XYZ file of C-alpha atoms in Angstrom:
442
model
C -0.210 0.025 -0.031
C 1.432 3.343 -0.817
C 1.968 6.288 1.871
C -0.347 9.104 1.918
C 2.404 11.321 3.213
C 3.510 14.852 2.370
C 6.827 13.484 1.313
C 5.744 10.670 -0.686
C 3.313 11.973 -2.161
C 5.145 14.704 -3.789
C 8.162 12.582 -4.722
C 5.887 10.931 -6.884
C 4.037 13.846 -8.316
C 7.892 15.404 -9.161
C 8.475 11.937 -10.939
C 5.436 12.287 -12.857
C 6.383 15.587 -13.679
C 10.195 14.598 -14.936
C 9.312 11.794 -17.196
C 6.596 14.315 -18.374
C 8.128 17.407 -18.975
C 11.581 16.869 -21.009
C 11.004 19.733 -23.122
C 13.815 21.716 -24.944
C 12.350 25.332 -23.780
C 13.155 25.299 -20.030
C 16.789 24.810 -20.067
C 18.665 23.672 -16.865
C 18.229 20.738 -14.712
C 15.153 20.433 -12.936
C 15.896 18.832 -9.190
C 13.612 18.240 -6.349
C 13.079 20.325 -3.388
C 14.256 18.951 0.002
C 11.264 19.410 2.809
C 13.084 22.227 4.585
C 13.065 24.028 0.587
C 9.445 23.597 0.057
C 8.417 25.117 3.348
C 10.291 28.410 2.511
C 8.577 28.204 -1.134
C 5.321 28.021 0.375
C 6.304 30.894 2.438
C 7.353 32.597 -0.388
C 3.802 32.146 -2.498
C 2.066 33.452 0.663
C 4.040 36.314 1.008
C 1.899 39.294 -0.949
C 5.327 40.444 -2.695
C 6.345 36.833 -3.310
C 9.442 37.614 -0.630
C 11.570 34.825 0.330
C 13.223 33.994 3.267
C 16.602 35.846 3.907
C 19.380 35.134 5.925
C 21.767 38.185 6.155
C 25.272 38.801 7.217
C 26.284 42.319 7.946
C 30.059 43.713 7.679
C 31.722 46.734 8.449
C 35.078 47.458 6.050
C 37.108 50.745 5.705
C 35.778 52.997 2.812
C 37.156 52.094 0.027
C 38.007 48.721 0.733
C 35.322 46.669 -1.243
C 35.765 46.395 -4.931
C 32.318 45.884 -6.099
C 33.436 44.648 -9.628
C 35.620 42.145 -8.211
C 32.992 41.211 -5.661
C 30.342 40.817 -8.523
C 33.351 38.564 -10.277
C 34.073 36.563 -6.794
C 29.850 35.905 -6.074
C 29.534 34.759 -10.082
C 32.664 32.254 -9.020
C 30.646 30.908 -6.305
C 27.453 30.349 -8.299
C 29.131 28.930 -11.030
C 31.078 26.302 -8.209
C 28.109 25.986 -6.204
C 24.660 24.212 -7.746
C 22.424 26.034 -4.631
C 23.748 29.319 -5.370
C 22.369 29.324 -8.754
C 18.729 27.239 -8.375
C 15.897 29.306 -9.127
C 12.366 28.014 -7.582
C 9.546 27.136 -9.907
C 6.332 25.716 -9.091
C 5.479 23.106 -12.631
C 1.730 22.055 -12.598
C 1.430 22.584 -8.813
C 4.984 21.075 -7.924
C 8.044 22.755 -6.382
C 11.103 22.252 -7.976
C 14.434 23.920 -8.156
C 15.775 24.882 -11.772
C 20.125 25.111 -11.918
C 20.469 27.481 -14.325
C 23.811 29.690 -15.403
C 25.660 31.279 -12.622
C 25.234 34.840 -12.310
C 26.646 37.373 -9.992
C 25.157 40.008 -7.974
C 26.570 42.466 -6.206
C 24.681 46.249 -5.961
C 25.048 49.775 -4.173
C 23.008 50.875 -2.104
C 22.145 54.595 -2.371
C 21.767 56.138 1.248
C 19.217 59.403 1.756
C 20.074 62.309 3.491
C 19.639 61.548 7.442
C 19.525 57.839 7.094
C 22.090 55.418 8.639
C 23.960 52.699 6.120
C 22.082 50.215 7.962
C 18.570 51.618 7.318
C 19.666 51.399 3.747
C 20.214 48.119 3.534
C 17.275 46.982 5.607
C 15.543 48.884 2.931
C 17.011 47.116 -0.069
C 16.398 43.613 1.728
C 12.565 44.917 1.527
C 12.667 46.006 -1.823
C 14.370 42.632 -3.012
C 13.456 42.120 -6.449
C 12.245 38.175 -7.179
C 14.153 37.159 -10.311
C 18.176 37.217 -9.377
C 20.728 34.699 -7.413
C 19.684 33.249 -4.487
C 23.332 35.189 -3.128
C 23.648 38.747 -3.319
C 25.492 41.626 -1.288
C 24.820 44.974 -0.656
C 27.370 47.970 0.221
C 26.149 51.075 1.660
C 28.290 54.074 2.128
C 27.143 56.595 4.857
C 28.027 60.320 4.454
C 31.639 61.046 5.583
C 31.220 62.978 9.006
C 33.177 65.996 9.405
C 34.635 64.729 12.307
C 36.362 62.013 10.474
C 39.517 63.423 8.931
C 41.304 61.941 6.187
C 40.887 60.342 2.497
C 38.697 57.501 2.873
C 38.184 57.734 6.586
C 35.407 55.863 8.070
C 33.544 52.742 7.393
C 30.980 51.327 4.778
C 28.698 48.219 5.560
C 28.693 44.827 3.539
C 25.310 42.839 3.373
C 26.010 39.195 2.441
C 22.437 37.816 1.752
C 20.914 34.421 0.981
C 17.821 33.104 -0.002
C 16.977 30.603 3.003
C 16.052 28.148 0.530
C 19.702 28.522 -0.381
C 22.052 27.698 2.372
C 21.879 26.688 6.244
C 24.291 27.323 9.121
C 27.362 24.572 7.461
C 26.938 27.018 3.997
C 27.808 30.124 5.772
C 31.202 28.903 6.572
C 31.842 27.567 3.115
C 30.505 30.630 1.438
C 32.799 32.841 3.218
C 35.730 30.895 2.616
C 35.373 30.290 -1.295
C 34.316 33.896 -1.267
C 37.238 34.908 0.454
C 39.781 32.425 -1.905
C 37.831 34.226 -4.865
C 38.515 37.411 -4.378
C 41.736 37.366 -3.435
C 43.034 35.576 -6.791
C 40.396 37.317 -8.913
C 38.094 34.681 -10.429
C 35.340 34.775 -11.814
C 32.187 32.529 -12.892
C 34.407 31.429 -15.734
C 37.157 30.216 -13.979
C 35.448 27.502 -12.230
C 36.877 24.003 -14.467
C 34.374 22.154 -15.832
C 35.222 18.748 -14.009
C 34.758 20.512 -10.791
C 31.383 22.085 -11.566
C 30.386 18.720 -12.704
C 31.253 17.262 -9.502
C 29.496 19.672 -7.364
C 26.445 19.054 -9.351
C 26.495 15.739 -9.059
C 27.040 16.056 -5.528
C 24.229 17.991 -4.542
C 22.194 15.951 -6.661
C 22.709 13.072 -4.910
C 22.506 14.972 -1.143
C 18.986 16.356 -1.997
C 18.335 12.843 -3.320
C 19.717 11.248 0.110
C 17.741 14.067 2.431
C 14.569 13.651 0.642
C 14.759 9.658 1.570
C 15.570 10.515 5.480
C 12.638 12.483 5.339
C 10.618 9.831 3.465
C 11.432 7.367 6.265
C 10.653 10.087 9.016
C 7.252 10.114 7.689
C 6.289 7.047 8.417
C 3.429 6.601 10.865
C 5.444 5.848 13.537
C 7.524 9.394 13.518
C 4.384 11.167 13.129
C 2.391 9.342 16.170
C 5.048 10.596 18.194
C 5.264 14.000 16.970
C 1.267 14.508 17.569
C 1.424 12.741 21.032
C 4.534 15.124 21.830
C 2.725 18.284 20.442
C -0.612 17.405 22.300
C 0.404 19.544 25.136
C 0.548 22.758 22.788
C -2.205 25.999 24.184
C -0.920 28.698 21.322
C -1.676 32.489 22.489
C -4.280 33.927 20.143
C -2.285 36.435 17.471
C -1.282 39.144 18.497
C -3.745 42.160 17.872
C -1.560 44.835 16.311
C -0.553 47.604 19.006
C -0.097 50.835 18.639
C 3.533 51.115 18.321
C 6.607 52.303 16.243
C 6.839 49.874 13.375
C 9.901 47.788 12.985
C 12.030 45.629 16.230
C 13.231 45.930 19.611
C 16.289 44.394 20.159
C 18.269 43.212 23.497
C 21.823 41.806 23.365
C 24.050 40.427 26.078
C 27.642 38.836 26.172
C 28.230 36.106 28.638
C 31.579 34.585 29.375
C 32.815 31.140 27.996
C 33.007 28.062 30.729
C 36.086 27.774 32.601
C 37.799 25.237 30.353
C 37.167 26.599 27.235
C 34.372 24.162 26.599
C 31.185 24.592 24.452
C 29.212 27.149 26.344
C 26.030 26.132 27.549
C 23.970 22.883 26.390
C 21.169 23.498 23.998
C 18.314 21.970 26.599
C 19.550 25.105 28.522
C 18.855 27.108 25.496
C 15.694 25.857 24.709
C 14.890 26.156 28.666
C 15.365 29.939 28.621
C 13.409 30.272 25.371
C 10.491 28.156 26.978
C 10.905 30.473 30.516
C 11.067 33.725 28.141
C 8.057 32.555 25.924
C 6.011 32.034 29.051
C 6.984 35.353 30.253
C 6.048 36.906 26.821
C 2.446 34.984 26.615
C 1.192 34.581 30.107
C -0.175 31.473 32.535
C -2.568 29.462 30.768
C -0.431 29.095 27.155
C 2.255 26.717 25.723
C 3.213 28.311 22.996
C 5.116 26.745 19.955
C 9.023 27.337 19.452
C 11.041 26.480 16.387
C 14.887 25.658 16.225
C 16.460 24.904 13.059
C 18.483 21.145 13.386
C 20.102 18.991 10.666
C 23.079 18.846 8.569
C 23.885 16.720 5.341
C 22.935 13.293 5.086
C 25.730 10.954 6.455
C 26.724 9.354 2.901
C 26.132 13.263 1.268
C 29.437 15.257 0.139
C 29.443 18.784 2.023
C 27.862 20.802 -0.687
C 26.196 24.011 -0.372
C 22.239 23.972 0.367
C 19.233 23.910 2.604
C 19.399 20.387 4.318
C 18.218 21.317 7.775
C 14.756 21.111 9.269
C 12.535 23.201 11.703
C 12.022 21.159 15.015
C 9.022 21.933 17.229
C 9.130 22.228 20.556
C 6.290 23.071 23.476
C 7.062 25.787 25.827
C 6.059 23.312 28.818
C 6.555 24.475 32.407
C 9.603 21.950 33.496
C 12.472 21.109 35.119
C 15.557 21.090 32.716
C 16.060 17.247 33.565
C 12.946 16.613 31.904
C 13.253 18.882 29.120
C 16.758 17.273 28.558
C 15.341 13.736 28.346
C 12.294 15.312 25.878
C 14.655 17.117 23.084
C 16.987 14.137 23.017
C 13.905 12.276 22.190
C 13.013 14.983 19.509
C 16.303 14.530 17.759
C 15.675 10.779 17.222
C 12.469 11.884 15.310
C 14.461 15.320 13.819
C 14.262 14.227 10.127
C 10.340 14.491 9.961
C 9.686 17.610 7.738
C 7.963 20.720 9.362
C 4.799 20.300 7.451
C 4.406 16.560 7.431
C 4.588 17.053 11.744
C 1.777 20.170 11.449
C -0.044 17.752 9.323
C 0.069 15.075 11.721
C -0.509 17.372 15.007
C -3.906 18.640 13.369
C -4.880 15.382 12.566
C -4.896 14.519 15.940
C -6.913 17.333 17.294
C -4.010 19.748 18.453
C -5.230 23.065 18.343
C -2.375 24.011 16.601
C -2.390 26.528 12.997
C 1.649 25.850 12.517
C 2.407 29.325 13.498
C 5.596 29.336 15.746
C 5.627 31.870 18.567
C 9.111 31.951 18.909
C 12.588 30.874 17.332
C 15.708 29.898 18.412
C 18.769 29.634 16.411
C 22.667 29.080 17.523
C 25.849 29.001 15.249
C 29.149 28.009 15.901
C 31.571 30.823 15.144
C 34.265 28.547 15.303
C 32.891 26.645 12.059
C 32.561 30.157 9.726
C 35.896 31.210 8.749
C 36.059 35.277 8.668
C 35.559 37.613 5.357
C 38.371 38.887 3.979
C 38.242 40.950 0.534
C 41.465 41.891 -0.461
C 43.688 42.992 2.371
C 40.582 43.585 4.677
C 38.519 41.570 7.099
C 35.025 41.773 7.420
C 33.685 42.800 11.423
C 30.525 41.362 11.946
C 27.776 43.716 12.823
C 23.540 42.994 14.311
C 21.207 45.676 12.246
C 17.983 45.133 13.903
C 14.564 45.959 11.869
C 14.225 43.037 9.620
C 11.558 40.842 9.098
C 10.730 37.971 11.974
C 9.437 35.220 11.095
C 7.824 34.861 14.312
C 6.898 37.670 16.977
C 10.344 37.151 18.997
C 13.427 35.441 18.068
C 16.484 34.547 19.685
C 20.160 34.258 18.284
C 23.066 32.576 20.187
C 26.082 33.133 18.509
C 29.273 30.563 20.152
C 32.706 31.919 19.748
C 35.197 33.945 21.835
C 31.999 34.506 24.293
C 28.435 33.812 23.969
C 26.080 36.588 21.868
C 22.633 36.103 22.776
C 20.261 38.393 21.072
C 16.715 38.567 21.122
C 14.418 40.843 19.001
C 10.833 40.987 18.668
C 8.071 42.473 16.649
C 6.759 46.137 18.427
C 3.826 46.080 17.202
C 3.214 42.415 18.881
C 5.240 42.784 21.940
C 5.672 45.618 24.372
C 9.185 46.700 25.091
C 9.021 46.380 28.378
C 7.530 42.752 28.523
C 9.958 41.574 26.200
C 12.963 43.129 27.709
C 11.549 41.280 31.198
C 11.527 38.422 29.042
C 15.209 38.701 28.004
C 16.196 39.047 31.876
C 14.288 35.632 32.384
C 16.124 34.250 29.384
C 19.757 35.402 30.693
C 18.944 34.349 34.608
C 18.135 30.891 33.023
C 21.210 30.592 31.082
C 23.652 31.605 33.905
C 21.481 28.872 36.101
C 23.107 26.335 33.566
C 26.193 27.821 34.054
C 26.282 27.653 37.556
C 25.285 23.866 37.634
C 27.133 22.509 34.928
C 29.986 24.987 34.426
C 32.264 22.381 32.042
C 29.459 21.773 29.489
């Protein structure tokens, strides 16, 4: 008997499409999408402007250090090398797919308006993201020189390295900064990628997507989906926030915590979940069990380390429980973490869980040791954080593990009052400090 899961149905429709749609008017190889890509493409279709979920990194460089033409060529080199960076999303006969097309580099200068900060100009440019174009783009903004800063080229400018989330995950970011530094230093462009190397990358990408979908199909069986239906039965999501009469944009809070003695990994992931759950309960109040989401996963064990989107969004109920109970539940969740998000939502709703699939908060964790610094010529970019970007949930927590633990929380001001958000952030930090004290060598 054929499975009726979303993943199995998608693969059947994709195979039928590729058998019937071999026409010369659509150049480029047609590949299926992973479960995460499927979700991002659906989100894109539901956006009134058709905008994708974006992953931006912002770097401050000395004024005049970035050569846009050289950067554009280097971006083209990366796209020629990595199929995920020249793939375009399509929906063919109702089937989401990705088509691998010719490489294209994109690097533009953004004009900074009078009285506007460079960061504001970049956020504005991201909001105007053209639908057509490569998934990797660069935007450079130079503020007007300050009279207080002397000398030619004094001051700095801001570079945004921006990716369509359907083309990348955390593992991809490290290879992008490394390959970009190499291509820029050597003046490489799209025609400098050897054909055999490009072909090997395409073969590796095709196989990685196939392996990922096979893993997702296995994780979409009756047992795993029944697990998620039981696991999420405790969800009691808050009602959608009524837009407040507040300034648009986002609020933000940031704090750095020292690394534990011995230089071990900063805080176990369950402690971060515990802190975010406590923050969510502070935001939404008693009587609710909000749904948190966090990205998890990597390439399948047998897959090449190609660029792409091989993660999944795992759902975590923000229950009021002890850290030991949360840790045990988290380990159980990881045994079922390959189940695609849309499968999990469908299973929960089918079991009567009152949850639409909306996330009340998002947690991301990045190990900066896995991402080389971005060097363009003789200058090293200093990564900085820019707020006022669109959020996928009312609040989001991002944690970066580098020389210390950088904890940031951002929130939608029209949904969450600043004072309440700051209280929730304080609860988050207290939870993390407690975890430090109890487990100093995590």
